[in-house]
mmCIF file of C-alpha atoms in Angstrom:
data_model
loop_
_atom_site.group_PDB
_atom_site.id
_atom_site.type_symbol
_atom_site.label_atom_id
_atom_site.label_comp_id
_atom_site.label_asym_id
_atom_site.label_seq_id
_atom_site.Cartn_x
_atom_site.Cartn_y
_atom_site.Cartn_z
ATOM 1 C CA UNK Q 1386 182.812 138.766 75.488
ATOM 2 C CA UNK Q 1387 186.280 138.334 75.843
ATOM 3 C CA UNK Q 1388 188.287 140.683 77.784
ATOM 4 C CA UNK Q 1389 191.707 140.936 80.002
ATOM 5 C CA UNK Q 1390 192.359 142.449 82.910
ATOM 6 C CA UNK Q 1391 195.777 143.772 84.134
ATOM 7 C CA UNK Q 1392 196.698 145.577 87.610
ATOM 8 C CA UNK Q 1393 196.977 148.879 87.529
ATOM 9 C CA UNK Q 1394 200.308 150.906 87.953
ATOM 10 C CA UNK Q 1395 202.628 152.710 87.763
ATOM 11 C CA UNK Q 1396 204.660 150.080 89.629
ATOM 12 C CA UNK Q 1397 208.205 151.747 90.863
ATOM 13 C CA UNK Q 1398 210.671 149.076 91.823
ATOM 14 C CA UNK Q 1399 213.970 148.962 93.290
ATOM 15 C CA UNK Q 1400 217.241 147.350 90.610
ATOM 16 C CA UNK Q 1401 217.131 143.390 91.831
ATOM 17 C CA UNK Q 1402 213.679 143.215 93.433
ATOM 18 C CA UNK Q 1403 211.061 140.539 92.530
ATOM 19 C CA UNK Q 1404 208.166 141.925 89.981
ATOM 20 C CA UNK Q 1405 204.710 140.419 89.725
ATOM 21 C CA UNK Q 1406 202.189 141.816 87.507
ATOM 22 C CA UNK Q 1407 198.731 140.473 87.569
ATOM 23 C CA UNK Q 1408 196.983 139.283 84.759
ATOM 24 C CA UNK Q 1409 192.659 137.696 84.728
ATOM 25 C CA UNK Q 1410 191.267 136.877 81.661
ATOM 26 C CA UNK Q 1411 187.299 135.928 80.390
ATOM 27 C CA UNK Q 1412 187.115 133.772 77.439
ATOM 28 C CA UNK Q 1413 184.352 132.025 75.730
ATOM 29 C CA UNK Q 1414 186.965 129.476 74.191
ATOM 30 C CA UNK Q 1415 190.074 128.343 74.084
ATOM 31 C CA UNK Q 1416 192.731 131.670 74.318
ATOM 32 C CA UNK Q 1417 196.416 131.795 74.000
ATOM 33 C CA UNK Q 1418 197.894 134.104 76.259
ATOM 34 C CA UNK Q 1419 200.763 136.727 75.411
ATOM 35 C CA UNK Q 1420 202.685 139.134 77.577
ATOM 36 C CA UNK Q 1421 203.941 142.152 75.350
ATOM 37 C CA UNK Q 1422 206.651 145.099 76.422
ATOM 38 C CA UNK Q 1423 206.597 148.404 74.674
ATOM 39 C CA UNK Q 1424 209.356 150.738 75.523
ATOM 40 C CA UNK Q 1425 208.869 154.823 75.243
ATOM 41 C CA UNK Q 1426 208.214 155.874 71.520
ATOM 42 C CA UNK Q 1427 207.926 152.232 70.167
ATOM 43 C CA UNK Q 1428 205.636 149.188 68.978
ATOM 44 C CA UNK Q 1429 205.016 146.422 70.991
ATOM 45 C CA UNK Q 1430 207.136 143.607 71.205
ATOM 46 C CA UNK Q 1431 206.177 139.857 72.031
ATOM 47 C CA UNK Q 1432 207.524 139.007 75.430
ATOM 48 C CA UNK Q 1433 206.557 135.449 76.057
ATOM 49 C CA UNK Q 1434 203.124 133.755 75.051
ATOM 50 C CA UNK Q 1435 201.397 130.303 76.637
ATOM 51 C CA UNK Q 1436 198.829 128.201 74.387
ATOM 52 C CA UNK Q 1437 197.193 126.047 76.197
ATOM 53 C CA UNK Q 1438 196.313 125.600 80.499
ATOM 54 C CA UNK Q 1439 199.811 124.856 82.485
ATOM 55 C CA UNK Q 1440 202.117 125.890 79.545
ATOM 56 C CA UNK Q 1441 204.805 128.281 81.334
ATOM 57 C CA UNK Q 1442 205.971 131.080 78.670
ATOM 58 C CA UNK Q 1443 209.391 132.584 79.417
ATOM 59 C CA UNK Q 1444 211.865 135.137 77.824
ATOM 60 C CA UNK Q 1445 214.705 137.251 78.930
ATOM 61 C CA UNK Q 1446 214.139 135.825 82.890
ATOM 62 C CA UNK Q 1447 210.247 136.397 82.654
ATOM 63 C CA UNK Q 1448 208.134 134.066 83.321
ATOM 64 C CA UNK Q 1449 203.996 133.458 83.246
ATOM 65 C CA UNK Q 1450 202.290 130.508 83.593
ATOM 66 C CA UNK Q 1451 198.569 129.955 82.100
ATOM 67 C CA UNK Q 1452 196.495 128.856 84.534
ATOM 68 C CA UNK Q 1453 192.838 127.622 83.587
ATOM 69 C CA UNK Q 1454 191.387 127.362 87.215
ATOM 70 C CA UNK Q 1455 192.127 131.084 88.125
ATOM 71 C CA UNK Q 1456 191.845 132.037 84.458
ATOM 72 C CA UNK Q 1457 195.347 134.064 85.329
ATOM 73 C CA UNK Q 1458 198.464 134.485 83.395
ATOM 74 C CA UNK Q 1459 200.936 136.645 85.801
ATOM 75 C CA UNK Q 1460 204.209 138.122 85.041
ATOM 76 C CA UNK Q 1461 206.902 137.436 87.486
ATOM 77 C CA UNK Q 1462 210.463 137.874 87.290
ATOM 78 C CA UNK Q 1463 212.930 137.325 89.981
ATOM 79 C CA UNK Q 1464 215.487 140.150 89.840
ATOM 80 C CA UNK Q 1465 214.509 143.342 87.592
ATOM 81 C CA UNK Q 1466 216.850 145.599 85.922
ATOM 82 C CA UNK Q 1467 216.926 149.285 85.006
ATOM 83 C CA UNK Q 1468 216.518 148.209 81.222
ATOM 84 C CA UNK Q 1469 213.491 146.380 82.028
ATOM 85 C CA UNK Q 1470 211.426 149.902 82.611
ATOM 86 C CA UNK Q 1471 208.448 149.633 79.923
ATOM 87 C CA UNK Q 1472 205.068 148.884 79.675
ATOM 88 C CA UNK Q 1473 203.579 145.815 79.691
ATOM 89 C CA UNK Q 1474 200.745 144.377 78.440
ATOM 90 C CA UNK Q 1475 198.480 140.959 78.824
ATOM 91 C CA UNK Q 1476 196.842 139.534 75.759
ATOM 92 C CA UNK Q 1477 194.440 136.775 74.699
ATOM 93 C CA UNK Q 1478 193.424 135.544 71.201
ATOM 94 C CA UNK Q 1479 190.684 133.637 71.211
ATOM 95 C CA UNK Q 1480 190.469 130.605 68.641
ATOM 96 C CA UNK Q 1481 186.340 132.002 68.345
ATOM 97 C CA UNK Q 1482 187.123 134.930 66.510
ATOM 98 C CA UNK Q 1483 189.808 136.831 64.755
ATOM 99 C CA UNK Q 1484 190.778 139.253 67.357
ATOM 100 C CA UNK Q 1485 193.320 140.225 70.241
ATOM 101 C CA UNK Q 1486 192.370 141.374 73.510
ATOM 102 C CA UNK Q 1487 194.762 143.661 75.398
ATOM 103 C CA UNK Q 1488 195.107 144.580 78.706
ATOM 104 C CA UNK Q 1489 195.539 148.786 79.597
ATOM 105 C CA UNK Q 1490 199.149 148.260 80.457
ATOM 106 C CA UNK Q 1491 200.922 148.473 83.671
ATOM 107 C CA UNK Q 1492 203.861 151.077 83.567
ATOM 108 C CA UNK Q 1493 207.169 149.770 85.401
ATOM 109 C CA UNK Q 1494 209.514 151.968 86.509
ATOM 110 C CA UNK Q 1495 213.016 150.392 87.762
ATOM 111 C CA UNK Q 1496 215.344 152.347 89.805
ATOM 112 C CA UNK Q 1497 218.992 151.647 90.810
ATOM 113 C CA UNK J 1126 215.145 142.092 57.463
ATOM 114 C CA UNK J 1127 211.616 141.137 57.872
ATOM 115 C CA UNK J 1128 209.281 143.075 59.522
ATOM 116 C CA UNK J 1129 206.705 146.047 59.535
ATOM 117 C CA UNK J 1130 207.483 149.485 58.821
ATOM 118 C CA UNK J 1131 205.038 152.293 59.749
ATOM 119 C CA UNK J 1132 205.337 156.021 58.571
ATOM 120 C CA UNK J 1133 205.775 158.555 58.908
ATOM 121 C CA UNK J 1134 206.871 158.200 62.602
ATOM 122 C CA UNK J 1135 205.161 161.834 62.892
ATOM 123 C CA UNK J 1136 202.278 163.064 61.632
ATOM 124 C CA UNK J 1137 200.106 166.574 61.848
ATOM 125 C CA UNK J 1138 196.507 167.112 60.807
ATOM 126 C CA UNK J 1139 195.014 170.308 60.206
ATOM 127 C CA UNK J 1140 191.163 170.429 60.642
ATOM 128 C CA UNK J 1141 189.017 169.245 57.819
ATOM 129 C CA UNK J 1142 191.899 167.328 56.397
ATOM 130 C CA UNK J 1143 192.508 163.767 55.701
ATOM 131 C CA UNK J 1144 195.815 162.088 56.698
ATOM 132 C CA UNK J 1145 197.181 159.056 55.606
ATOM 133 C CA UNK J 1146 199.008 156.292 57.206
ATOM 134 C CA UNK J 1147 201.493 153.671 56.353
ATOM 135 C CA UNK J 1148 202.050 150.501 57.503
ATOM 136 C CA UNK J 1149 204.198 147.503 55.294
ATOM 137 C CA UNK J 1150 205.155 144.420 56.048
ATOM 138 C CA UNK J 1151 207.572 142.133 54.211
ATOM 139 C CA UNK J 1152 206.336 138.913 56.565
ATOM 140 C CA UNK J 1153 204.033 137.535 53.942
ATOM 141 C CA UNK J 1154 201.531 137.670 56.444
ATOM 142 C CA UNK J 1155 198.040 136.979 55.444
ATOM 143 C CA UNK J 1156 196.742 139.248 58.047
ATOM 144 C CA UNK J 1157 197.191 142.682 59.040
ATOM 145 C CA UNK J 1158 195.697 145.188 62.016
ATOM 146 C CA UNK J 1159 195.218 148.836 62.725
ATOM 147 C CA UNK J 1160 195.481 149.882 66.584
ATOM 148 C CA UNK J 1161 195.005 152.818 68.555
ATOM 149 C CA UNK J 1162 196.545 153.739 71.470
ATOM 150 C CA UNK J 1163 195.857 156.748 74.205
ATOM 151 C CA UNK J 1164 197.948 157.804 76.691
ATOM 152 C CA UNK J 1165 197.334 155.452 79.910
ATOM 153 C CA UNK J 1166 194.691 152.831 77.715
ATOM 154 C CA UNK J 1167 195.136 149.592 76.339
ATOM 155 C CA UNK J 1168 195.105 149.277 72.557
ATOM 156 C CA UNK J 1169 191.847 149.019 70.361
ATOM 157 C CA UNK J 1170 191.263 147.717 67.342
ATOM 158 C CA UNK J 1171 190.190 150.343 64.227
ATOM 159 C CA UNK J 1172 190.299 147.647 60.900
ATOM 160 C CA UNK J 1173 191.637 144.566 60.315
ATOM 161 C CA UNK J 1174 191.904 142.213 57.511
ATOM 162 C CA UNK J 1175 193.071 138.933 56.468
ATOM 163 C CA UNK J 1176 193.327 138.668 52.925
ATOM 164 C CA UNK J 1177 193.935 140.759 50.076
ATOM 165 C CA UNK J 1178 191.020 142.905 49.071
ATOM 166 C CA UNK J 1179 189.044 142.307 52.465
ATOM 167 C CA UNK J 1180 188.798 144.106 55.422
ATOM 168 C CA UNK J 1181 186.819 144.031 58.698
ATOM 169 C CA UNK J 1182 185.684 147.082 61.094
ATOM 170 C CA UNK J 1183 186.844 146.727 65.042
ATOM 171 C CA UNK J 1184 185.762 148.332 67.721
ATOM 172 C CA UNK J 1185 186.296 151.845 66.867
ATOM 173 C CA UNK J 1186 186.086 152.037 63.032
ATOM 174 C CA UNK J 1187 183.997 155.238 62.682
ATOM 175 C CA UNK J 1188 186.260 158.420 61.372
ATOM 176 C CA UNK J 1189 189.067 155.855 59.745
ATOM 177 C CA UNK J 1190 189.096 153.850 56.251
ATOM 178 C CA UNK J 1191 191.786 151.284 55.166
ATOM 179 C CA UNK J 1192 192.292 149.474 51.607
ATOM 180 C CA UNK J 1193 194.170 146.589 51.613
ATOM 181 C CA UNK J 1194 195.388 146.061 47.462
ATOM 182 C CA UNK J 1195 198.278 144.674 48.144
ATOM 183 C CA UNK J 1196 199.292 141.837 50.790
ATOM 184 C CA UNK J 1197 202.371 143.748 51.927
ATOM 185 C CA UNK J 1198 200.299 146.840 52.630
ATOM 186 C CA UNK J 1199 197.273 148.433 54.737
ATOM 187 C CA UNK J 1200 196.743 152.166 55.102
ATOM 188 C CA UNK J 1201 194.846 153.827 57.563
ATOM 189 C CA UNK J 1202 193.147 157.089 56.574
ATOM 190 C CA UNK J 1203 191.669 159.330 59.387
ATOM 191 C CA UNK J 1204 189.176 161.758 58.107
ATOM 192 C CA UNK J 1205 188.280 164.604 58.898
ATOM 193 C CA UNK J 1206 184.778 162.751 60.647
ATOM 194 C CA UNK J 1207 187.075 161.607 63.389
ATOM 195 C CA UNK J 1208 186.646 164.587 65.440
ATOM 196 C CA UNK J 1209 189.895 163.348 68.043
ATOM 197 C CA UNK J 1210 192.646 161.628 66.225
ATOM 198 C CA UNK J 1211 195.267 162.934 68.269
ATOM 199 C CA UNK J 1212 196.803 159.154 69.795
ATOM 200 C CA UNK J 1213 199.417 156.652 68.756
ATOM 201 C CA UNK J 1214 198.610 154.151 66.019
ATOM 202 C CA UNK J 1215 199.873 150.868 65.899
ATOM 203 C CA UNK J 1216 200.275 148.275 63.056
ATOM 204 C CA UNK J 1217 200.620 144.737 63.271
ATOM 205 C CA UNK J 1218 200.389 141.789 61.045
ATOM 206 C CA UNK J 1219 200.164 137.893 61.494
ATOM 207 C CA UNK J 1220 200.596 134.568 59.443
ATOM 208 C CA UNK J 1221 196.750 134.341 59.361
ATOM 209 C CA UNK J 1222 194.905 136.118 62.004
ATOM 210 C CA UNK J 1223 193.084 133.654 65.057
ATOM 211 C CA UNK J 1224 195.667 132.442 67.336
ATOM 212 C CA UNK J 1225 198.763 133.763 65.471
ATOM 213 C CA UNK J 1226 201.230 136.007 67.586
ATOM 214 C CA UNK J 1227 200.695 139.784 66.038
ATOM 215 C CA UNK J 1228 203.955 141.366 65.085
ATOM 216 C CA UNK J 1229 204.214 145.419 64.991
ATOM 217 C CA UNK J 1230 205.346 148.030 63.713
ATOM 218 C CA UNK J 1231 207.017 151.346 65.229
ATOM 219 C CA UNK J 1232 204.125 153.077 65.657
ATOM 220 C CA UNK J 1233 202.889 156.794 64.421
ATOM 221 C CA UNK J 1234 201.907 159.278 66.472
ATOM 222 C CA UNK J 1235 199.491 161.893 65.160
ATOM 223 C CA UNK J 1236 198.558 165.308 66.315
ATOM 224 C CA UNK J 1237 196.418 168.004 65.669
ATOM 225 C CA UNK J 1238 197.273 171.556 64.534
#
């Protein structure tokens, strides 16, 4: 079935230093692909999303990029920020059923 | 403003006791989802439904029921038969389920006395 898979953290990072977070996916179809950030205490929030292979989502300096051949979608971001400490999670909906798939999360902790 | 408002934002359950949930949404979405999430896990799916009057189990269904009467609302009951329903539960809602980016609400946590 379908199914994503996110690295595992907590990831501690230093105020200004490059952040990748890794993102696989296994789908049967045709996903879209969503990063979400949930901060302490609250709902998720849509971060970027890609639809389709090559499409590069970004928001707020984030960026991922939906690649078919390594069935990825990483999160990158050049220079992180304190208020960028969250969780985030990989997604896929898959146009061959009604459902989301989420990743476990990977905890990022920026410090100054 | 539009969106989804879950409540209460806290919630205790005694044993034996049922506990209700509540999630609206004034998106006129078509579709709307109940999520749980533990501490260090990803989220899965309880119920989820897409029209009015229709509803679908996920993966962990057993111990909750929804209704879904209205389109702006979907409450989650957690019976007594789910014997841990200490987590976070999310709701979300979309235009019309499939592709559609999920939208969600603030979340309830729920503990157990």
């Amino acid at each position: 079935g379908d199914s994503v898979t996110q690295m595992e953290g907590p990831v501690t990072l230093s105020e200004e230093a490059f952040l990748t977070i890794n993102c696989t996916y296994t789908a049967t179809g045709y996903p879209s692909l969503f990063w979400y950030v949930q901060y302490p205490g609250e709902g998720l929030q849509l971060l970027l999303k890609a639809t389709k292979a090559d499409d590069k989502g970004s928001n707020k300096g984030f960026e991922a990029t939906y690649r078919k051949e390594t069935t990825s979608f990483h999160l990158e971001k050049g220079s992180v920020q304190v208020s960028d400490s969250a969780v985030y999670f990989c997604a896929l909906s898959s146009n061959t059923g009604n459902q989301f798939y989420f990743g476990t999360g990977t905890s990022l902790t920026v410090i100054p | 403003d539009g969106g989804i408002t879950q409540s209460p934002k806290y919630l205790f359950r005694k044993e034996g006791q049922n506990v209700t949930l509540s999630c609206e949404q004034n998106l006129n979405h078509d579709a709307m989802y109940w999520y749980r999430q533990d501490p260090g896990q990803g989220l899965r799916l309880i119920y989820y439904s897409q029209i009015v009057n229709d509803f679908q189990k996920g993966d962990i269904a057993e111990g909750y029921s929804v209704s879904r009467e209205k389109k702006e609302s979907f409450p989650l009951t957690v019976t007594s038969a789910q014997k841990n329903p200490t987590a976070f539960y999310l709701c979300a809602s979309s235009v019309s389920g499939g592709l559609d980016i999920q939208y969600f609400g603030a979340g309830t946590r729920l503990s157990v006395l």
